[in-house]
mmCIF file with all atom_site columns, C-alpha atoms and ligand atoms in Angstrom:
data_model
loop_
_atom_site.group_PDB
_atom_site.id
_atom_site.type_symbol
_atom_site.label_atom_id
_atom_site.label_alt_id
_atom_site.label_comp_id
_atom_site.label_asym_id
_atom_site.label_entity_id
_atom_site.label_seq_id
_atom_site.pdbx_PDB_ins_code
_atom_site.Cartn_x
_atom_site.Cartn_y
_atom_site.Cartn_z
_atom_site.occupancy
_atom_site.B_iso_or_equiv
_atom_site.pdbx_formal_charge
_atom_site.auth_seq_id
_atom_site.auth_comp_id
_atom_site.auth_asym_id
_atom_site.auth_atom_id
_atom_site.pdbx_PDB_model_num
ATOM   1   C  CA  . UNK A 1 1   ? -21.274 -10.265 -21.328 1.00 0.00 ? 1   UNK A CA  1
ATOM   2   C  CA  . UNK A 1 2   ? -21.944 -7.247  -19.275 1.00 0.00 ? 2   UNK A CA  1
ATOM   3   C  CA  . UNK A 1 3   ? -18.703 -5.199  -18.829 1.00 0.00 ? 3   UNK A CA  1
ATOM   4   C  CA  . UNK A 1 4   ? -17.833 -4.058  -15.707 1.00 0.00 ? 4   UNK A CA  1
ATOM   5   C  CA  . UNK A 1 5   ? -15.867 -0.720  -14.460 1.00 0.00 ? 5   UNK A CA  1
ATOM   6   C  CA  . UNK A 1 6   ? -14.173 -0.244  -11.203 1.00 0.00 ? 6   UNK A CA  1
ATOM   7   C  CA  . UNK A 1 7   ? -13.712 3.122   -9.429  1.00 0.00 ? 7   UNK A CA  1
ATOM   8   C  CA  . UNK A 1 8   ? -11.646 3.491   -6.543  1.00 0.00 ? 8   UNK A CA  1
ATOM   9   C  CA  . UNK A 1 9   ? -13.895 5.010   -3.453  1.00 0.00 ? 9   UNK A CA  1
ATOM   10  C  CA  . UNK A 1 10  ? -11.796 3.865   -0.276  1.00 0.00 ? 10  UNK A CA  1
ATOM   11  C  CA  . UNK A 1 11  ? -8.182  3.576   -0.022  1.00 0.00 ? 11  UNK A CA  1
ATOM   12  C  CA  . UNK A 1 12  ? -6.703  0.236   1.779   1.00 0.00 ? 12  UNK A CA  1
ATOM   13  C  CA  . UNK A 1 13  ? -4.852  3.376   4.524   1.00 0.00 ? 13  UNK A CA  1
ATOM   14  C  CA  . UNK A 1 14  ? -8.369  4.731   5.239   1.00 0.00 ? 14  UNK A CA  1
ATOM   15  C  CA  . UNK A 1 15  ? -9.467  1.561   5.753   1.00 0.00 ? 15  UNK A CA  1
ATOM   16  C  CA  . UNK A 1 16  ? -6.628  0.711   8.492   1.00 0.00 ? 16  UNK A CA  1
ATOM   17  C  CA  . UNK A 1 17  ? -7.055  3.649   10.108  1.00 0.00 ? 17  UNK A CA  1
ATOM   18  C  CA  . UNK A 1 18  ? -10.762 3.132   10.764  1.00 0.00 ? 18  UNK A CA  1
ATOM   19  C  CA  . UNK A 1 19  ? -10.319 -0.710  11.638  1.00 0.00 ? 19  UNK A CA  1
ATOM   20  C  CA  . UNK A 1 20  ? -8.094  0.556   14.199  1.00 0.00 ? 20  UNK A CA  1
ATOM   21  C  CA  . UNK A 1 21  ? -10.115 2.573   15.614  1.00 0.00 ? 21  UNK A CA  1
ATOM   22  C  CA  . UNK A 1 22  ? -13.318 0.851   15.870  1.00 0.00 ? 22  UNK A CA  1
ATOM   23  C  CA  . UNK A 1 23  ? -10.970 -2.462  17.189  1.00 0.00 ? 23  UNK A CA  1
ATOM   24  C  CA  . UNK A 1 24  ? -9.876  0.194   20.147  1.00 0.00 ? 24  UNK A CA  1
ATOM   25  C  CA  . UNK A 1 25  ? -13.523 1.377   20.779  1.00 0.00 ? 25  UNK A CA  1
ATOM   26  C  CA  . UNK A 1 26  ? -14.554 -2.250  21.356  1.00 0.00 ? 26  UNK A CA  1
ATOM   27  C  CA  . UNK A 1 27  ? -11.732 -3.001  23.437  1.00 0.00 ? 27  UNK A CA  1
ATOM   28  C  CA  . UNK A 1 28  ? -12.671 0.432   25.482  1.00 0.00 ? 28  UNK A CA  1
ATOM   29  C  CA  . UNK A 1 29  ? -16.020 -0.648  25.795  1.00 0.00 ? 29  UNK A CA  1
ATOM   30  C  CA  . UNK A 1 30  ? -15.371 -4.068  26.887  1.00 0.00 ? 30  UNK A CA  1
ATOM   31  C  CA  . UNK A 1 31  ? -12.926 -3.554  29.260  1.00 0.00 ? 31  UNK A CA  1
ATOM   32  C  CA  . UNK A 1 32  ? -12.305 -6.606  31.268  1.00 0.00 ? 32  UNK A CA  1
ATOM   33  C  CA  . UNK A 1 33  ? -14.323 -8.929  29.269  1.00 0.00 ? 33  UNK A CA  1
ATOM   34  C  CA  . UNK A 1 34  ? -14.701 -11.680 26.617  1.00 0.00 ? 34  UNK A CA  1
ATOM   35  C  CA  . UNK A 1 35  ? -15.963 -11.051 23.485  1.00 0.00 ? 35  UNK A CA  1
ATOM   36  C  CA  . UNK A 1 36  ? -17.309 -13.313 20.767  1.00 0.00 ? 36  UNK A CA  1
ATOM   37  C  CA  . UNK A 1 37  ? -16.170 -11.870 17.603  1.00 0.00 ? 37  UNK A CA  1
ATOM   38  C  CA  . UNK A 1 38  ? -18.952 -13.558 14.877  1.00 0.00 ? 38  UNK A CA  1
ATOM   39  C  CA  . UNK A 1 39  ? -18.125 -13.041 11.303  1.00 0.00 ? 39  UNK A CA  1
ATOM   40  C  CA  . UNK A 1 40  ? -21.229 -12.862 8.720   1.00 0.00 ? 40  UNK A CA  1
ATOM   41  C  CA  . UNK A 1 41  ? -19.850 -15.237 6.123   1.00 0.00 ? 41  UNK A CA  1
ATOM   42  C  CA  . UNK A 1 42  ? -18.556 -15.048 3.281   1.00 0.00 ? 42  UNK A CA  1
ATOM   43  C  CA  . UNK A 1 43  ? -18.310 -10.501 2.932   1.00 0.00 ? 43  UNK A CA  1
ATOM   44  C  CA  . UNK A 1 44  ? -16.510 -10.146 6.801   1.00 0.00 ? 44  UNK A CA  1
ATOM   45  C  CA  . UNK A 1 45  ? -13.661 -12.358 6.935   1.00 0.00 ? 45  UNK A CA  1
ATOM   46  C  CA  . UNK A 1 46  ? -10.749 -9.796  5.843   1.00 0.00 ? 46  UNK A CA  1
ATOM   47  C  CA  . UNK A 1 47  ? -12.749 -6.881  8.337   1.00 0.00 ? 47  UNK A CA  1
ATOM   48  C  CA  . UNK A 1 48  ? -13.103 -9.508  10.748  1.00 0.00 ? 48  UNK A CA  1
ATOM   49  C  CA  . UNK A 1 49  ? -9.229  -10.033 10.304  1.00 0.00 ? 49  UNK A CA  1
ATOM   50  C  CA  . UNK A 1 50  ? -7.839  -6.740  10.520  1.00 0.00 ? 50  UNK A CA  1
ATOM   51  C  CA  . UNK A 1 51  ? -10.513 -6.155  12.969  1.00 0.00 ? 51  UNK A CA  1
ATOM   52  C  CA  . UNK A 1 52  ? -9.789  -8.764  15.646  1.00 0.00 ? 52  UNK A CA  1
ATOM   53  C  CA  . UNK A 1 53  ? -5.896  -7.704  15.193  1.00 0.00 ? 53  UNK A CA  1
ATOM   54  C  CA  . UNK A 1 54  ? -6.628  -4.383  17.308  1.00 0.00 ? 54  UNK A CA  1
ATOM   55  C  CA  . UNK A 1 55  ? -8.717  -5.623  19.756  1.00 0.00 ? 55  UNK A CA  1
ATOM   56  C  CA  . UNK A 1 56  ? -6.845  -6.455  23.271  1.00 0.00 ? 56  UNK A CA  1
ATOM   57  C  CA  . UNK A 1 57  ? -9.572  -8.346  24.644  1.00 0.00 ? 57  UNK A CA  1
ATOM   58  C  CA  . UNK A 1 58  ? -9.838  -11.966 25.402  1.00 0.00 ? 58  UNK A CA  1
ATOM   59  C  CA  . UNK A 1 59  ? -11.529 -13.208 22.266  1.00 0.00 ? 59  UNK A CA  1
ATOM   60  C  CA  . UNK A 1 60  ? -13.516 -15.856 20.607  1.00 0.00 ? 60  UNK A CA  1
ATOM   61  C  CA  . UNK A 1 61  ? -13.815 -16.127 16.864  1.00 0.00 ? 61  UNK A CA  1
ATOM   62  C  CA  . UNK A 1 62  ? -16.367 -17.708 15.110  1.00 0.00 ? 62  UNK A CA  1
ATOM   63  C  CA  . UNK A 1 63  ? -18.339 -17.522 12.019  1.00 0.00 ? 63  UNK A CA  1
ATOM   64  C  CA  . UNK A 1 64  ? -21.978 -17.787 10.778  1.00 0.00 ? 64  UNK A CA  1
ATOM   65  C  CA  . UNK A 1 65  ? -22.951 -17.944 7.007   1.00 0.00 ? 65  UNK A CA  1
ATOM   66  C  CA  . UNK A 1 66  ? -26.169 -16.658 5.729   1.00 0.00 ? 66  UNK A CA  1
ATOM   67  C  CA  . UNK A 1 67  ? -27.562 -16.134 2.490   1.00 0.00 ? 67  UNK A CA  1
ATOM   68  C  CA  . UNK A 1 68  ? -29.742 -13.380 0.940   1.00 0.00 ? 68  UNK A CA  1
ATOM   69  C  CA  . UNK A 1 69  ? -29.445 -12.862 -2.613  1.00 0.00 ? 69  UNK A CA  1
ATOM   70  C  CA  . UNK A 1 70  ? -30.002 -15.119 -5.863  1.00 0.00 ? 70  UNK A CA  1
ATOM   71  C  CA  . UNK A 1 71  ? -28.216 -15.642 -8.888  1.00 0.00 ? 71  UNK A CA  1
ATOM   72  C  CA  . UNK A 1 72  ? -26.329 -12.005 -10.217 1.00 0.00 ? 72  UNK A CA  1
ATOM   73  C  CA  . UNK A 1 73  ? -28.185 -9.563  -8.704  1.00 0.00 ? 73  UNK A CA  1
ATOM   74  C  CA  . UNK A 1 74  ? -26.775 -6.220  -6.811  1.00 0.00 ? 74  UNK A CA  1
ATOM   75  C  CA  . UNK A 1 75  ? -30.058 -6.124  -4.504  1.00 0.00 ? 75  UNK A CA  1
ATOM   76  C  CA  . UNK A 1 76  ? -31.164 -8.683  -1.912  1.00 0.00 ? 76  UNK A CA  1
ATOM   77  C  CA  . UNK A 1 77  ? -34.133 -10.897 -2.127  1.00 0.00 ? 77  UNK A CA  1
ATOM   78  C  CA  . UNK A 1 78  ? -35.476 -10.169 1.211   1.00 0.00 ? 78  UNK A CA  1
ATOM   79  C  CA  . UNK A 1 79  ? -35.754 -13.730 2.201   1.00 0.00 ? 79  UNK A CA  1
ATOM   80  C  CA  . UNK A 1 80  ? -32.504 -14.442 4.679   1.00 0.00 ? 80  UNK A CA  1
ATOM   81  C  CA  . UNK A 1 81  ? -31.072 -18.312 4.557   1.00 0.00 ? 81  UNK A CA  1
ATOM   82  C  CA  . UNK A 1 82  ? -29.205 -19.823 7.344   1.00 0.00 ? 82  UNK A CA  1
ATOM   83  C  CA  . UNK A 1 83  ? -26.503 -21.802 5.186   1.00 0.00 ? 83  UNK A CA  1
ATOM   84  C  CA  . UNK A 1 84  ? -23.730 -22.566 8.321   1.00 0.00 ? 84  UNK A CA  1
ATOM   85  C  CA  . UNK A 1 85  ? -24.665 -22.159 11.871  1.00 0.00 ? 85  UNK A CA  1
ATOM   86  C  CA  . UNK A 1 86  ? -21.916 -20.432 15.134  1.00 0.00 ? 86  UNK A CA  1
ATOM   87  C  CA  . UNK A 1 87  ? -20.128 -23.372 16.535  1.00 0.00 ? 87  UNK A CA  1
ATOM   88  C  CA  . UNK A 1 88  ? -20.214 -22.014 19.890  1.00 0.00 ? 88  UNK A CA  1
ATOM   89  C  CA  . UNK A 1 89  ? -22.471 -21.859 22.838  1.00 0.00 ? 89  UNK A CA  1
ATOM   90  C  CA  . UNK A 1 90  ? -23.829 -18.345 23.003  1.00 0.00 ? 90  UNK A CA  1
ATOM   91  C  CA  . UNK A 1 91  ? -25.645 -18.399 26.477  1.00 0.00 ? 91  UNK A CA  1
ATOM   92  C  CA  . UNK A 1 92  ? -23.569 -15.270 28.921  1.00 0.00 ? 92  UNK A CA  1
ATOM   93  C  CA  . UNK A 1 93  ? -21.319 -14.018 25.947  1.00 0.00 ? 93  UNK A CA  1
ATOM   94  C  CA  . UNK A 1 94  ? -20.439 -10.760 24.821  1.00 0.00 ? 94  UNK A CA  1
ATOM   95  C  CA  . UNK A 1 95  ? -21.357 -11.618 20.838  1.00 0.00 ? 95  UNK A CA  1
ATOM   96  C  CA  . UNK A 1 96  ? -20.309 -9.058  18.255  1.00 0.00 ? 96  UNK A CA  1
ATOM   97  C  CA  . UNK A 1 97  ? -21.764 -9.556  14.591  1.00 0.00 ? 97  UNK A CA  1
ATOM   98  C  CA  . UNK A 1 98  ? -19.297 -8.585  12.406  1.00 0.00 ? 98  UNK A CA  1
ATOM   99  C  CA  . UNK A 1 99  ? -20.417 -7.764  8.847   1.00 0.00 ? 99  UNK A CA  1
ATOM   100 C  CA  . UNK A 1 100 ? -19.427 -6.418  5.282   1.00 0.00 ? 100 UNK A CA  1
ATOM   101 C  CA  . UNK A 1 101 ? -22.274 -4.299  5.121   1.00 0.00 ? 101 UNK A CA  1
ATOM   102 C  CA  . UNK A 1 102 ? -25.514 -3.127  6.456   1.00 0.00 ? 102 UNK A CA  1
ATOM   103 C  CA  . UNK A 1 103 ? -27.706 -2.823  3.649   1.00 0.00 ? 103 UNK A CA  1
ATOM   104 C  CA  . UNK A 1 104 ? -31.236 -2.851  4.117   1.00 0.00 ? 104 UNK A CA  1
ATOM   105 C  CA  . UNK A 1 105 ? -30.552 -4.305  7.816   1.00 0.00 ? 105 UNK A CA  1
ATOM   106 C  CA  . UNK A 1 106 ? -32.608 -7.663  6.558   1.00 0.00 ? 106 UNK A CA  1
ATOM   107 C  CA  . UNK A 1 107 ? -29.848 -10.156 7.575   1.00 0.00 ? 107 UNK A CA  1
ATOM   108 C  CA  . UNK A 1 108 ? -28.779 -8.545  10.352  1.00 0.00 ? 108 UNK A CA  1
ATOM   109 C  CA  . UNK A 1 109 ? -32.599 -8.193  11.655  1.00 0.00 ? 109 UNK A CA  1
ATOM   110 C  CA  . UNK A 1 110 ? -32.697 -11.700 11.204  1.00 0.00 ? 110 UNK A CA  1
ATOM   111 C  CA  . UNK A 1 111 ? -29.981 -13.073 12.299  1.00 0.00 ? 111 UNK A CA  1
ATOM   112 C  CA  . UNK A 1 112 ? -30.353 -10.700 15.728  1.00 0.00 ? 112 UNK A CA  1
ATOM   113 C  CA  . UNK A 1 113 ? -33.465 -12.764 16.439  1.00 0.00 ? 113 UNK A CA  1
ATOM   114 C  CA  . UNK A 1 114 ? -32.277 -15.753 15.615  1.00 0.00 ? 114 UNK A CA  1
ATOM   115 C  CA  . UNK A 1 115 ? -29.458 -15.613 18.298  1.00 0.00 ? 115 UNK A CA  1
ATOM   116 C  CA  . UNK A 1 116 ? -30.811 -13.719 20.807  1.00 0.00 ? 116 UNK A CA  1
ATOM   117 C  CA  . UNK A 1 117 ? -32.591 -16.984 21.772  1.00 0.00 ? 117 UNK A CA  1
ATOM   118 C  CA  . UNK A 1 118 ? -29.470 -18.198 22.886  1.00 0.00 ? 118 UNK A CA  1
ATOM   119 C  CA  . UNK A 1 119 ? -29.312 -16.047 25.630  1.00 0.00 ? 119 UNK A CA  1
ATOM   120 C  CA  . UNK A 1 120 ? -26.382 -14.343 24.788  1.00 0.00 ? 120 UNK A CA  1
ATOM   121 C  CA  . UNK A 1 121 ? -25.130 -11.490 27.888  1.00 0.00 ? 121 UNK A CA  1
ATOM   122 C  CA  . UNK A 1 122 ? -25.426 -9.103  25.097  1.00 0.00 ? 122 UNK A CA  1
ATOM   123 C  CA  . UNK A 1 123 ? -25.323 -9.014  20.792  1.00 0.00 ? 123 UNK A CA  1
ATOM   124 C  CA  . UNK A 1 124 ? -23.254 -5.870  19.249  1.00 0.00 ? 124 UNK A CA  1
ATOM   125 C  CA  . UNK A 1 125 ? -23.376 -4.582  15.699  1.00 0.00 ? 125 UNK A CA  1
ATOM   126 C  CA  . UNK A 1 126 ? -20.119 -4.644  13.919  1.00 0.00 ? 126 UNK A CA  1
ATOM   127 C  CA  . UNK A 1 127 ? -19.952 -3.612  10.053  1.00 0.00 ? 127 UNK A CA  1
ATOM   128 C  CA  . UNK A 1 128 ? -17.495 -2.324  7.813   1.00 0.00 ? 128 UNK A CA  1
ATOM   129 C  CA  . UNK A 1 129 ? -19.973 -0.652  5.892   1.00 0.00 ? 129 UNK A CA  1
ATOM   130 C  CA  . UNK A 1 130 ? -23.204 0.809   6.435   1.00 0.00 ? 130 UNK A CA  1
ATOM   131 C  CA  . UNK A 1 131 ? -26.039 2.358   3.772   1.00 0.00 ? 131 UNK A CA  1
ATOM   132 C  CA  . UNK A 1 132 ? -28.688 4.010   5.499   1.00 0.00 ? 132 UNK A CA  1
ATOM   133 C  CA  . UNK A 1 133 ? -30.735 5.332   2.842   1.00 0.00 ? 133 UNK A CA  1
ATOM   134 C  CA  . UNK A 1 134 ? -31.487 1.677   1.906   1.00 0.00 ? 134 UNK A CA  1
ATOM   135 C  CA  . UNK A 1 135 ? -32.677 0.719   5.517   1.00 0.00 ? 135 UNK A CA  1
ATOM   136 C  CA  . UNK A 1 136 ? -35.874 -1.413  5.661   1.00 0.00 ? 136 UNK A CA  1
ATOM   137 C  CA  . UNK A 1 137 ? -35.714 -3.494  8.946   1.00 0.00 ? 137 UNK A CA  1
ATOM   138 C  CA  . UNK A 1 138 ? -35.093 -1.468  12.483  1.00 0.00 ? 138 UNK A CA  1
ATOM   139 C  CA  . UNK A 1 139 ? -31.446 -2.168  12.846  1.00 0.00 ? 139 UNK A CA  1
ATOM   140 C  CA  . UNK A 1 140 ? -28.615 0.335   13.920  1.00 0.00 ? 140 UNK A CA  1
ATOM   141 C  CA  . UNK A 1 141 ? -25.026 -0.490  13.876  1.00 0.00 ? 141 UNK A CA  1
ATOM   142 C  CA  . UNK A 1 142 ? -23.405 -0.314  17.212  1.00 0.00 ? 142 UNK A CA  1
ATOM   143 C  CA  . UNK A 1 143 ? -19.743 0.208   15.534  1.00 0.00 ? 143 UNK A CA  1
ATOM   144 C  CA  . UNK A 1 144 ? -19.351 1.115   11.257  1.00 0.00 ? 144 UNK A CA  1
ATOM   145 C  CA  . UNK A 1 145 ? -16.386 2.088   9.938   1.00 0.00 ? 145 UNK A CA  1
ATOM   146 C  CA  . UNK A 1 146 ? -17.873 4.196   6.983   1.00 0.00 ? 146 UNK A CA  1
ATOM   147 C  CA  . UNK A 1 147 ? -21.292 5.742   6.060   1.00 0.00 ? 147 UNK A CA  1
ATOM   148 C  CA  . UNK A 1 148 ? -21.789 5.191   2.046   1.00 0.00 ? 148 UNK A CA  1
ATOM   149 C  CA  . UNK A 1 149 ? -24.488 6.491   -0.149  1.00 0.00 ? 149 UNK A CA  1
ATOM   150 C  CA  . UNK A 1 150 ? -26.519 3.826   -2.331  1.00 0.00 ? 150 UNK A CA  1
ATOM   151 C  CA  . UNK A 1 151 ? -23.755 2.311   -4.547  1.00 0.00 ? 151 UNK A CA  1
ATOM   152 C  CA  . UNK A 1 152 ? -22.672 -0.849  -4.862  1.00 0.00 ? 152 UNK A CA  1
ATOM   153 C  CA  . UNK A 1 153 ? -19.289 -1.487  -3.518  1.00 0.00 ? 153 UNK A CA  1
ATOM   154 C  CA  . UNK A 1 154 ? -16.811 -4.759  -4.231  1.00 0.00 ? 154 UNK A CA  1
ATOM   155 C  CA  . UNK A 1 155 ? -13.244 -5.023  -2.545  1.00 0.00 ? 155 UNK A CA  1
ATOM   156 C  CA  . UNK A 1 156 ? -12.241 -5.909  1.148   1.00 0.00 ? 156 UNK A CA  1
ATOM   157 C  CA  . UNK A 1 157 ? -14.371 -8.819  1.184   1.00 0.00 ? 157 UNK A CA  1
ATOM   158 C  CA  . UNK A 1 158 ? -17.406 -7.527  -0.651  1.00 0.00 ? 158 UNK A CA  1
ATOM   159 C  CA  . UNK A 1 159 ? -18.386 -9.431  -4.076  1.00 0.00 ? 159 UNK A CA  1
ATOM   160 C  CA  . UNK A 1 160 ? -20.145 -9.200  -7.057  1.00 0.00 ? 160 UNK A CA  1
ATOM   161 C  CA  . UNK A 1 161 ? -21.204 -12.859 -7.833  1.00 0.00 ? 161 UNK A CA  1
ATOM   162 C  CA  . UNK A 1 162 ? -18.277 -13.947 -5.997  1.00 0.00 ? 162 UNK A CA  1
ATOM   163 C  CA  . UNK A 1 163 ? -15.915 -12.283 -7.582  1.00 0.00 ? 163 UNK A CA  1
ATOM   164 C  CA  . UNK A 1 164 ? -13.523 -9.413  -6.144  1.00 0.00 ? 164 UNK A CA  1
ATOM   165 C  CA  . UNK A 1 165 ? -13.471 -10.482 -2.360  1.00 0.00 ? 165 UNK A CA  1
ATOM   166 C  CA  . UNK A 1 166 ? -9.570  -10.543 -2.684  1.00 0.00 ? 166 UNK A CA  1
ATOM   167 C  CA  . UNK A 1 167 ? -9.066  -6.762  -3.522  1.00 0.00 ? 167 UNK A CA  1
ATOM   168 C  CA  . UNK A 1 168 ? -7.197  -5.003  -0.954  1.00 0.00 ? 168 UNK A CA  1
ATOM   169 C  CA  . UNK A 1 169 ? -9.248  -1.903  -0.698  1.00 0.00 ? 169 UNK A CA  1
ATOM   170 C  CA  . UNK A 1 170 ? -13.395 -0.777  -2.174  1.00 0.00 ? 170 UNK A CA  1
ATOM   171 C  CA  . UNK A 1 171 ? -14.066 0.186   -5.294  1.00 0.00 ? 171 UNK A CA  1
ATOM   172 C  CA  . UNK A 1 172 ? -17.623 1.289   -6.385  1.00 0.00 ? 172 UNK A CA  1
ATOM   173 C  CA  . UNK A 1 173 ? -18.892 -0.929  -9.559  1.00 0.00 ? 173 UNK A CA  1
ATOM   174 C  CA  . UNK A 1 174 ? -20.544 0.010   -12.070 1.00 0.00 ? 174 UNK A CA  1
ATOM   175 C  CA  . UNK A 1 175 ? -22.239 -2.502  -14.813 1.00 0.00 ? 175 UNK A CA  1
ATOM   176 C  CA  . UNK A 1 176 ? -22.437 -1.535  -18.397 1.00 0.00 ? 176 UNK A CA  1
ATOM   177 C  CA  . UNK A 1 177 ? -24.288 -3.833  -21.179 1.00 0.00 ? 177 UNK A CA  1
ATOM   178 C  CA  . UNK A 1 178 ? -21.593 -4.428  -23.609 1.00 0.00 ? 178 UNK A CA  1
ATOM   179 C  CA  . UNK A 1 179 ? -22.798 -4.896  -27.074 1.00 0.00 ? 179 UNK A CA  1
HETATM 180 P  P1  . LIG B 2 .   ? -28.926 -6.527  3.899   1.00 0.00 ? 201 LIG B P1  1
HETATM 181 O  O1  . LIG B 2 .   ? -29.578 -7.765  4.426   1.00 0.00 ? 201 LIG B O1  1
HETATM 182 O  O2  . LIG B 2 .   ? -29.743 -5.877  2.804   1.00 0.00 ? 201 LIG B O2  1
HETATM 183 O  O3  . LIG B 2 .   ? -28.537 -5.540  4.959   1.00 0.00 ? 201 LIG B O3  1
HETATM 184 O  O4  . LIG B 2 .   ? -27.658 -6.961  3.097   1.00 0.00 ? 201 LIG B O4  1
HETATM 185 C  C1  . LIG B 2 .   ? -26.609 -7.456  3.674   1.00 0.00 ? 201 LIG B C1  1
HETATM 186 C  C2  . LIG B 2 .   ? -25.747 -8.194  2.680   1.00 0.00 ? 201 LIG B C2  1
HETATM 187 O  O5  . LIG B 2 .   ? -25.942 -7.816  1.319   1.00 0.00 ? 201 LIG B O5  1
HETATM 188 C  C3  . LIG B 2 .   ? -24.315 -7.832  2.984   1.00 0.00 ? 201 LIG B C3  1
HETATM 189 O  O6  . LIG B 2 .   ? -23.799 -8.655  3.978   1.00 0.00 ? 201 LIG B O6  1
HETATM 190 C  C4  . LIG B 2 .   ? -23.659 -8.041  1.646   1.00 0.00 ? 201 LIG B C4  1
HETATM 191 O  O7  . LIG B 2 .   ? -23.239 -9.376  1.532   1.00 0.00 ? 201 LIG B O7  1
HETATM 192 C  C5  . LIG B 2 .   ? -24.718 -7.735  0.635   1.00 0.00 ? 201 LIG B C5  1
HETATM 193 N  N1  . LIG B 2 .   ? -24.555 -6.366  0.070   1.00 0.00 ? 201 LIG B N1  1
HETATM 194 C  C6  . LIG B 2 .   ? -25.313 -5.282  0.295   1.00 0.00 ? 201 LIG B C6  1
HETATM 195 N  N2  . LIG B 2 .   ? -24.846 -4.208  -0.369  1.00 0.00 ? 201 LIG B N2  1
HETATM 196 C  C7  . LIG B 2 .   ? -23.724 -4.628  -1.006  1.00 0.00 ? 201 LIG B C7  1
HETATM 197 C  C8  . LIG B 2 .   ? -22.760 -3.954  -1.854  1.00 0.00 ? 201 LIG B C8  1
HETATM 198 O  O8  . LIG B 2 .   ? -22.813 -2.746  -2.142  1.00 0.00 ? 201 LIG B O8  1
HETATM 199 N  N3  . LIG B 2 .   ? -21.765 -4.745  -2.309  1.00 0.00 ? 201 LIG B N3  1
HETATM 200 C  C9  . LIG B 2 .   ? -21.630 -6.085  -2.026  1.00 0.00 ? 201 LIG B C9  1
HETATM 201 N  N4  . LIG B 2 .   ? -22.496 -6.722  -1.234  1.00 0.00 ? 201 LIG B N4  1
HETATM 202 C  C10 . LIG B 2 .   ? -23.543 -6.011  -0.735  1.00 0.00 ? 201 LIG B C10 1
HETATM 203 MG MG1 . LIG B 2 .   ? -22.476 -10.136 3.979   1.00 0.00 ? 202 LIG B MG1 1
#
């Protein structure tokens, strides 16, 4: 069993303060109209949360779930895997993605195209999290919270194998082979 060590790397009050104030930005820049708030599944419900709490918009929630990576590993396979499709129409709407992380931008790149097919009035970038040093597809978040270096990060919605979504603020982990 590998043994694995969590270091605190940002507080649950950082993380409020920021949510805030990306949740006012959005409701700056959309003054006077909807927005479709569109969670990545499973790593942006709690943003997406806290998020949609400080936006005074009128807003639509919905969800899409995607996945990327296979079995226990910390880095993504590069092939993207629509699992649970938006319930919504998207044709006309203000659609914000809203995700855990932007990695190297692979989902995000892929999911952009998917939906822009739907003639949406216009698709926004939304993450919690974003690691530019690991960027491999042309994408650019219109709203992040924090800038990270390359380290994997659970907490806040973020897992390893599913496990730690629940913790209330991010920890950087760090795998050791115990033996
Ligand atoms: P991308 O397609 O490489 O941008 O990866 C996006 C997805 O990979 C995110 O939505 C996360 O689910 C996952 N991911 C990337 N980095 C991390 C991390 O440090 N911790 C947990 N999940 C991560
Ligand atoms: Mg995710």
């Amino acid at each position: 069993m590998d043994k694995h060590v969590l270091e605190p790397f940002i507080k649950k009050e950082d993380i409020a303060v920021k949510v805030k104030e990306l949740g006012e930005k959005i409701t700056r820049d959309f003054k006077g109209e909807k927005v479709l708030l569109v969670g990545v599944l499973k790593g942006a419900w709690m943003f997406l949360s806290d998020l949609s709490k400080n936006i005074d918009l009128d807003v639509e929630i919905s969800f899409i779930s995607v996945s990327s990576y296979v079995g226990e590993k910390t880095t993504t396979s590069g092939v993207v895997r629509l699992m649970c499709d938006i319930d919504r129409p998207l044709e006309g709407k203000n659609l914000i993605l809203v995700e855990d992380i932007v990695d190297t931008g692979l989902t995000l790149n892929y999911l952009k195209k998917l939906l822009s097919v739907r003639k949406p009035k216009s698709i926004s970038i939304c993450t919690l999290l974003d690691k530019p040093s690991r960027r491999v597809a042309p994408i650019n978040p219109d709203y992040s919270a924090f800038e990270i270096p390359d380290e994997f990060v659970v907490g806040y919605g973020l897992d390893f194998n599913n496990r730690y979504r629940n913790l209330p603020e991010i920890y950087k982990l760090i795998i050791s082979e115990d033996n």
